[in-house]
Amino acid sequence: MRKRSTRTEYTVITESKSNSVYSVNSVFKFLLCVLILQFFLCEISNAQKFYPDDPILVDHDRKNIPQPPDIEVSQIYDFSYNTFYKTRDKNRPPAANINTLGEVPDSTWFTNRLGVRSMTIEEFVRASNQVEGPDMSAPWQVLRGKTQGITPGCIIKDGRGDIYFVKFDPKDFPQLSTSAEVISTKFFYAFGYNVPENYLVTVNVKQFQLAPDASFRDVDGKKRKMKYRDLKSIFSRVSIAEDGTMQIVASRALPGKPIGPFLYTGTRSDDTNDIFPHEDRRELRGMRIFAEWLNHDDSRSINSYDTYVTENGNSFIRHYLIDFGSTLGSGSVAPQTHRAGNEYLIEWPPIFKASATFGIWDRPWRNVKYPYYEYLGRIEADYFQPELWKPEYPNPAFDRMRSADAFWAIRILLRVTDEMVRAGVEAGQIRSKDAQEYLIQTLMKRKQKIVQYYLSLLNPLDEFHINGRELTFRNLGESAGLGNPESYEYQWFVFNNDTGETKALGATEKAMTTTIPVPDATADFLMVRIQSLTDRQPNWRKNVDIYLRTNQLSSAYMPPGRDSHAAAWDIIGIERAE
Amino acid sequence: MKRLSTITVFLLSFFISAHATCEEKTRAEILDKQRDEKSHHLVPEKMNIAQRLLLQFENGAGLNYKSFYPTYGAGSPGAGFMPGVRFWKPHAFGSPFDFQTSASYSTKSYELYQLQFGTILQKGPEPFVGFGGTGGLSTFRGTRKRRSNAFIYADLRYLNFPQEDFYGLGPDSQKADRTDYGLESSSFDGVFGYHFQKYMVVGLRAGFVQDNIFHGTDSRFPNIETKFSPIEAPGLIDQPNFIRVAASTFLDYRDNPGHPHSGGMYGFGYARFDDLDEDRFRFNRYTIDLRQYVSLGSVQRTIAARFLTILNKADQGSRIPFYLLDYLGGTESLRGFPEFRFRDNNLVYMSAEYRWEGTHAMEFAFFFDAGKVFHEIGDFSLDHLETSPGFGIRFKTPSSTMIRIDVAHSNESGLRYLIKFGASF
């Protein structure tokens, strides 16, 4: 009996156990299936080319981060690293921070302005300035001064309590660097970069008074209490008119806590938001175009500025470009040298050539003639060759600029009108009208050369729009006078967003104008490949691929004000063969 | 049943997977995730040690400690490597005057101590290069106006150079007659000068000099008194004290004094030495130092030429102490010959260089030195010059020549290799 009950018990236990084991097995299988399927489904979804929110217009790089430490950049180290080490890196991958249209989203680095909308002349000239300039109704309190470094300067507090960094012109060259600084600031602001509020002011030396706790950094680099003779020492090195007045740039202190410059390479290791290597940011690569135009040969880390700001409850880093005193014809303390913009400080091929030929071979740029204008320094447009322009020493972001990066910048540069050039130069208040006019004409010529060179490197189609059942575009190269394509070759494809595969929708067609029909297709994504045909510009045959998405899919992400029934398609991607 | 359960499990998990935990559905979410991932691996941004040191140097603090700076190469050409330390205090004690003092000691036990107080000429708190040697006040160095047109300072100096060389006087002195002596000298001068415009400086120097000759310490060569008599080496036995008064002027319109490509520098000096003790060593010294630089179509190519003559005229019945005579030979003149090789009352020296730049920081040069010493001013001529061709490489800053490496030849010495801080001229 007992045995039977045991058997029964045993049986019951076994069955129970079996039942429990069976349950555990089921759960295990279930979880395993979930994991495996999740893996494959995720892989499929992550392989998709376009996401529902493409193209993104804003990169939300304002996550809250703890305050990072200040950093300084050694100029010698930066020069040596970029000249002798970084320059060996010949990789030029595509830009990392662009959206699917090849545009740069707004971020703490860059804000789309001229590139996406027109600017009035007033807005352009005002640029980043928020006030009318430093208050002149009371003497300025000099808080700090320095004579070390190549340019003397000081920090003042005006009657309103605002802090300004004051920069002067070198002794023998009135207006040289201050005018250049203000002019270039206007343009870099319009391009989209964060720049300081730079005010051009004519002021008497008597406006400066020492604050009781003013400090001074002497030629030894030592900080001590500032004395009146230190102020005299600063003024002895700067340009002052006979009546005691001088033109200065008063640069309003930027909001936030300064934490040092940014490098044009890598990312900041203590900044959560900094995920794109700086040399792969399109706005830094494309900055080369703007630097070429304005002859900003001093475009390096030391002339950048990061501040730790707090907005809407988040604290993060904002990135600025500063110090445009060495642009146009100015070399900050003297006119630009002949070498500026033409050769790096250390560049081996010309060094070897000149050395080996006992100096007989000479740099061609040495013979360039610059017209003399007292307030302008050295800048010209006749010898200028955009593809050969260089800053003082290699800039990793500039070195990585590809045709598509250049094209992005050229699009912005093309929107700088002659009126803007004139207004920008006039903002520099250069006393000589001849010098002013020369600078305006020079900038226009340089712009033309830059545009013509870079628009020859790839197929310069832009401004794509869907109008009803047609895709229209514009050939920027044609508008720039580079050539008239005989026709445009195009072919439509159905695009599989999940796999990236394309399937041709018909044969290659030809269009004689910049309008092509969108085919009837029941697909979520289409792609059209367009080539521009002209013998004058062989590179215009390079492909431009435009991706369209049916706007039924993207209704959840419809831009405000957009009529969801206006067109069947949205342009969500552009790729340019380089 | 089992099969049905399996299918059910599969379908259920499929639907759940399709709707959940494949987190990033948008581009913004992808970027957010990347930032979240980085937030778990943050590392404080730090400079490496090279950056820190270079930054210190750039901020003006790297090479100095509480107004003490290193110096190098400040002594006699025969001193070898001569490092030192300098204390520099502009506007000392709140006054408009500067104070500086320095001490140098060389690998050959040369010592040099200096003290200056006043509105001092030198450019600023940088390592000094190329202080004058033992030949008196004969050489010019370009100076820069600092704060005001006038300059005035007291200049005190003590030196102890234990291995100076003497080959005898005259152009026919023999290399084999090389001897060794030590020189100890103290001088106390007042200096006054004025910058006229940008290009012209006039200076006056007056002071007291006390010299002493002693046994040289270079065991490779005999002491001077074993080979030369007081007739052959005036001042060998007794070294008088001198009152020394000098006036000089020079015009300097070189485009860049430390790195010239064009322009010229013309220096004229007169000095009077009056023996305070025995009236046997009274003489006048006249110096003409002309330097011209011509760019050949480009600053990349420069012809540099120098003409230097130093003429000493002793009073009737007086002679000139050998240790106060200038010399030819060494890193500054007739570079194919050893230091101090030729001495006499007078000398004439010329040098021409063809310089070409590989880059603004590096320059090459072919040079040709020629010169001679002679006893009487009436013997002045350009015949029978000693010559020395050579080749050099120079490393420069925008405002000076830092290091010069020259290879020079002479029939007497063959090839000589020289490393020197500072320009040849």
Coordinates of C-alpha atoms in Angstrom, one line a residue, chain A residues 92-417:
Chain A
R92 CA 38.8 61.8 -46.0
P93 CA 35.6 60.0 -45.0
P94 CA 32.3 61.6 -45.7
A95 CA 31.1 64.2 -43.2
A96 CA 29.6 62.7 -40.1
N97 CA 27.1 65.2 -38.8
I98 CA 25.1 66.0 -41.9
N99 CA 21.4 65.2 -42.4
T100 CA 20.1 63.1 -45.3
L101 CA 20.0 66.2 -47.5
G102 CA 23.6 66.9 -46.9
E103 CA 22.8 69.9 -44.8
V104 CA 24.2 70.8 -41.4
P105 CA 21.5 70.7 -38.7
D106 CA 21.3 73.6 -36.3
S107 CA 23.4 72.8 -33.2
T108 CA 25.6 74.4 -30.6
W109 CA 28.2 74.7 -33.4
F110 CA 26.2 76.2 -36.2
T111 CA 22.9 77.9 -36.9
N112 CA 21.6 78.0 -40.5
R113 CA 21.0 81.5 -41.5
L114 CA 22.0 82.8 -45.0
G115 CA 22.1 79.2 -46.2
V116 CA 18.4 78.6 -45.7
R117 CA 16.8 82.1 -45.8
S118 CA 17.5 85.5 -47.0
M119 CA 18.8 88.2 -44.7
T120 CA 18.1 91.9 -44.8
I121 CA 21.1 94.1 -45.0
E122 CA 20.2 95.4 -41.6
E123 CA 20.2 92.0 -40.1
F124 CA 23.4 91.1 -41.9
V125 CA 25.2 94.2 -40.6
R126 CA 23.8 93.9 -37.1
A127 CA 25.0 90.3 -37.1
S128 CA 25.4 89.0 -33.5
N129 CA 25.3 92.4 -31.9
Q130 CA 22.6 92.8 -29.3
V131 CA 23.3 96.4 -28.2
E132 CA 24.7 99.5 -29.7
G133 CA 28.1 99.0 -28.4
P134 CA 29.9 99.8 -25.1
D135 CA 28.4 102.6 -23.1
M136 CA 30.5 105.8 -23.6
S137 CA 28.8 108.0 -21.1
A138 CA 31.2 107.1 -18.4
P139 CA 34.9 106.1 -18.4
W140 CA 35.6 102.5 -18.9
Q141 CA 37.1 100.6 -16.0
V142 CA 40.1 98.7 -17.2
L143 CA 40.0 95.4 -15.3
R144 CA 42.9 93.6 -16.9
G145 CA 45.6 94.3 -19.3
K146 CA 48.3 92.4 -21.2
T147 CA 51.3 93.2 -23.3
Q148 CA 52.5 89.7 -23.8
G149 CA 51.7 87.9 -27.0
I150 CA 51.7 89.6 -30.4
T151 CA 48.9 91.9 -29.7
P152 CA 48.3 94.0 -26.6
G153 CA 44.8 94.3 -25.2
C154 CA 42.7 94.8 -22.2
I155 CA 39.4 94.0 -20.6
I156 CA 37.1 96.8 -19.6
K157 CA 33.8 97.3 -17.9
D158 CA 31.6 100.0 -19.3
G159 CA 29.1 102.2 -17.6
R160 CA 26.3 99.6 -18.0
G161 CA 28.5 97.0 -16.3
D162 CA 29.1 95.0 -19.5
I163 CA 32.5 93.4 -20.0
Y164 CA 34.3 93.9 -23.2
F165 CA 37.6 92.6 -24.6
V166 CA 39.3 95.5 -26.3
K167 CA 41.6 95.0 -29.3
F168 CA 43.7 97.7 -30.9
D169 CA 45.4 98.3 -34.2
P170 CA 49.1 97.9 -34.4
K171 CA 51.1 101.1 -34.0
D172 CA 52.0 101.8 -37.6
F173 CA 48.8 100.4 -39.2
P174 CA 45.7 102.2 -38.2
Q175 CA 42.4 100.4 -38.8
L176 CA 44.2 97.4 -40.2
S177 CA 43.1 94.6 -37.9
T178 CA 40.1 96.2 -36.2
S179 CA 38.3 96.8 -39.5
A180 CA 39.2 93.4 -40.7
E181 CA 37.9 91.9 -37.5
V182 CA 34.5 93.5 -37.8
I183 CA 34.0 92.9 -41.5
S184 CA 34.8 89.2 -41.2
T185 CA 32.6 88.9 -38.1
K186 CA 29.6 90.0 -40.2
F187 CA 30.2 87.3 -42.8
F188 CA 30.9 84.5 -40.4
Y189 CA 27.7 85.3 -38.6
A190 CA 25.7 85.2 -41.8
F191 CA 27.3 81.9 -42.8
G192 CA 25.9 80.5 -39.5
Y193 CA 28.8 80.3 -37.1
N194 CA 28.6 81.5 -33.5
V195 CA 30.6 84.7 -33.2
P196 CA 31.1 87.3 -30.6
E197 CA 29.4 90.7 -30.6
N198 CA 32.2 92.9 -32.1
Y199 CA 31.7 96.6 -32.0
L200 CA 33.9 99.0 -33.9
V201 CA 34.3 102.1 -31.8
T202 CA 36.4 105.3 -32.1
V203 CA 37.4 106.2 -28.6
N204 CA 39.8 108.6 -26.9
V205 CA 42.6 107.3 -24.7
K206 CA 41.0 109.2 -21.8
Q207 CA 38.1 106.8 -21.9
F208 CA 40.2 104.2 -20.2
Q209 CA 40.6 104.4 -16.4
L210 CA 42.2 101.8 -14.2
A211 CA 39.9 99.9 -11.9
P212 CA 41.2 99.8 -8.3
D213 CA 41.7 96.0 -8.6
A214 CA 43.0 95.9 -12.1
S215 CA 45.5 93.2 -12.8
F216 CA 48.2 93.0 -15.5
R217 CA 50.1 90.2 -17.1
D218 CA 53.6 91.4 -17.9
V219 CA 56.0 90.1 -20.6
D220 CA 57.1 87.5 -18.1
G221 CA 53.6 86.1 -18.0
K222 CA 53.4 87.2 -14.4
K223 CA 50.1 88.5 -13.1
R224 CA 50.2 91.5 -10.8
K225 CA 48.4 94.7 -9.9
M226 CA 48.1 96.9 -12.9
K227 CA 49.7 100.4 -12.9
Y228 CA 49.1 103.4 -15.0
R229 CA 52.4 102.9 -16.7
D230 CA 51.1 99.5 -17.9
L231 CA 48.3 101.2 -19.6
K232 CA 50.8 103.6 -21.2
S233 CA 52.8 100.6 -22.2
I234 CA 49.8 99.1 -24.0
F235 CA 49.0 102.4 -25.7
S236 CA 52.7 102.8 -26.8
R237 CA 52.2 99.8 -29.0
V238 CA 48.9 100.7 -30.7
S239 CA 47.8 103.1 -33.3
I240 CA 46.6 106.4 -31.8
A241 CA 45.7 109.5 -33.9
E242 CA 47.2 112.9 -33.1
D243 CA 44.0 113.9 -31.3
G244 CA 44.3 110.9 -29.0
T245 CA 41.5 108.9 -30.6
M246 CA 41.8 105.4 -31.8
Q247 CA 39.7 102.8 -33.5
I248 CA 39.2 99.7 -31.4
V249 CA 37.1 96.6 -31.5
A250 CA 35.2 96.1 -28.3
S251 CA 34.2 92.4 -28.1
R252 CA 31.4 91.8 -25.7
A253 CA 32.0 89.0 -23.3
L254 CA 30.2 85.9 -24.4
P255 CA 27.6 84.4 -22.2
G256 CA 28.5 81.4 -20.1
K257 CA 31.8 80.4 -18.5
P258 CA 34.7 80.2 -20.9
I259 CA 36.4 76.8 -20.9
G260 CA 38.9 77.2 -23.6
P261 CA 39.2 76.7 -27.3
F262 CA 38.1 73.6 -29.3
L263 CA 40.4 71.5 -31.4
Y264 CA 39.8 70.9 -35.0
T265 CA 40.3 67.2 -34.4
G266 CA 38.7 64.6 -32.3
T267 CA 36.0 65.2 -29.7
R268 CA 36.0 66.6 -26.2
S269 CA 36.3 63.5 -24.0
D270 CA 34.2 65.1 -21.2
D271 CA 31.4 66.4 -23.3
T272 CA 28.5 64.0 -23.7
N273 CA 27.1 66.0 -26.6
D274 CA 30.3 66.0 -28.6
I275 CA 30.0 62.8 -30.7
F276 CA 31.2 63.8 -34.1
P277 CA 34.9 64.1 -34.6
H278 CA 35.5 67.8 -35.3
E279 CA 37.5 67.1 -38.4
D280 CA 34.4 65.4 -39.8
R281 CA 31.9 68.1 -39.0
R282 CA 30.8 69.6 -42.3
E283 CA 30.5 73.1 -40.9
L284 CA 34.2 73.0 -39.9
R285 CA 35.3 71.4 -43.1
G286 CA 33.3 73.8 -45.2
M287 CA 34.7 76.7 -43.2
R288 CA 37.7 76.3 -45.4
I289 CA 35.7 77.9 -48.2
F290 CA 34.9 80.9 -46.1
A291 CA 38.4 81.1 -44.8
E292 CA 39.7 81.1 -48.4
W293 CA 37.4 83.9 -49.4
L294 CA 38.2 86.1 -46.4
N295 CA 41.8 85.1 -46.3
H296 CA 41.4 83.9 -42.7
D297 CA 44.8 82.2 -42.5
D298 CA 44.6 82.2 -38.7
S299 CA 41.8 79.7 -38.6
R300 CA 43.1 77.4 -35.9
S301 CA 42.2 76.2 -32.4
I302 CA 43.5 79.2 -30.6
N303 CA 40.9 81.4 -32.4
S304 CA 38.0 79.4 -31.2
Y305 CA 36.1 79.6 -28.0
D306 CA 33.9 77.2 -26.0
T307 CA 31.6 78.4 -23.2
Y308 CA 29.6 76.4 -20.7
V309 CA 26.1 77.9 -20.8
T310 CA 22.8 77.1 -19.1
E311 CA 19.6 77.3 -21.1
N312 CA 16.2 75.9 -20.3
G313 CA 17.5 74.0 -17.3
N314 CA 20.3 72.3 -19.3
S315 CA 24.0 73.2 -19.1
F316 CA 26.1 72.4 -22.1
I317 CA 28.9 73.8 -24.3
R318 CA 28.5 76.2 -27.1
H319 CA 31.2 76.7 -29.7
Y320 CA 32.4 80.0 -31.1
L321 CA 34.7 81.3 -33.7
I322 CA 36.6 84.4 -32.5
D323 CA 39.5 86.6 -33.4
F324 CA 39.2 87.7 -37.0
G325 CA 41.9 90.3 -36.8
S326 CA 44.1 88.2 -39.2
T327 CA 41.7 88.2 -42.1
L328 CA 41.5 90.0 -45.4
G329 CA 44.7 92.0 -45.7
S330 CA 45.6 92.1 -42.0
G331 CA 48.1 89.9 -40.3
S332 CA 47.0 91.2 -36.9
V333 CA 50.2 93.2 -36.1
A334 CA 51.2 94.1 -39.7
P335 CA 49.9 93.6 -43.2
Q336 CA 49.5 90.0 -44.2
T337 CA 52.8 88.5 -45.4
H338 CA 53.2 87.3 -48.9
R339 CA 53.2 83.8 -47.6
A340 CA 49.9 84.1 -45.9
G341 CA 47.3 82.0 -47.7
N342 CA 49.9 80.6 -50.1
E343 CA 52.1 78.3 -48.1
Y344 CA 52.1 76.7 -44.7
L345 CA 54.7 77.9 -42.2
I346 CA 56.5 74.6 -42.8
E347 CA 55.8 73.0 -46.1
W348 CA 58.4 70.5 -47.3
P349 CA 58.2 70.5 -51.1
P350 CA 59.0 74.3 -51.5
I351 CA 61.6 74.0 -48.8
F352 CA 63.4 71.2 -50.6
K353 CA 63.1 73.0 -53.9
A354 CA 64.4 76.3 -52.7
S355 CA 67.2 74.6 -50.7
A356 CA 68.4 72.3 -53.4
T357 CA 68.5 74.9 -56.1
F358 CA 70.6 77.3 -53.9
G359 CA 67.6 79.7 -53.7
I360 CA 67.3 80.0 -57.5
W361 CA 63.9 78.5 -57.5
D362 CA 61.6 80.9 -55.7
R363 CA 58.0 80.7 -54.5
P364 CA 55.8 82.2 -57.2
W365 CA 53.7 84.0 -54.6
R366 CA 56.7 86.1 -53.7
N367 CA 56.3 88.1 -56.8
V368 CA 52.7 88.9 -56.4
K369 CA 52.1 92.6 -56.4
Y370 CA 49.8 94.1 -53.9
P371 CA 48.5 97.6 -54.3
Y372 CA 49.3 99.7 -51.3
Y373 CA 46.5 100.9 -49.2
E374 CA 47.4 102.2 -45.8
Y375 CA 44.4 100.6 -43.9
L376 CA 44.1 97.4 -45.8
G377 CA 47.3 95.4 -45.8
R378 CA 47.8 92.7 -48.4
I379 CA 44.9 91.1 -50.2
E380 CA 44.4 90.5 -53.8
A381 CA 42.3 88.4 -56.3
D382 CA 44.4 88.0 -59.4
Y383 CA 47.0 85.5 -58.2
F384 CA 44.5 83.9 -55.8
Q385 CA 44.0 80.3 -56.5
P386 CA 41.2 78.7 -54.3
E387 CA 42.5 75.2 -54.6
L388 CA 45.9 76.2 -53.4
W389 CA 44.9 78.4 -50.5
K390 CA 46.2 77.4 -47.1
P391 CA 46.0 78.6 -43.5
E392 CA 49.1 79.2 -41.4
Y393 CA 49.5 75.5 -40.8
P394 CA 47.4 72.4 -41.6
N395 CA 43.8 72.4 -40.2
P396 CA 42.6 68.8 -39.9
A397 CA 39.0 69.7 -40.8
F398 CA 40.1 71.8 -43.8
D399 CA 42.3 68.9 -45.0
R400 CA 39.4 66.6 -44.9
M401 CA 37.1 68.8 -46.9
R402 CA 35.6 66.9 -49.8
S403 CA 33.7 68.2 -52.8
A404 CA 30.4 67.7 -51.1
D405 CA 31.6 69.7 -48.1
A406 CA 32.8 72.4 -50.4
F407 CA 29.5 72.4 -52.2
W408 CA 27.6 72.9 -49.0
A409 CA 29.7 76.0 -48.3
I410 CA 29.5 77.3 -51.9
R411 CA 25.7 77.2 -51.7
I412 CA 25.9 79.6 -48.8
L413 CA 28.6 81.7 -50.4
L414 CA 26.4 82.1 -53.5
R415 CA 23.8 83.7 -51.3
V416 CA 26.1 86.5 -50.4
T417 CA 25.0 89.3 -52.6

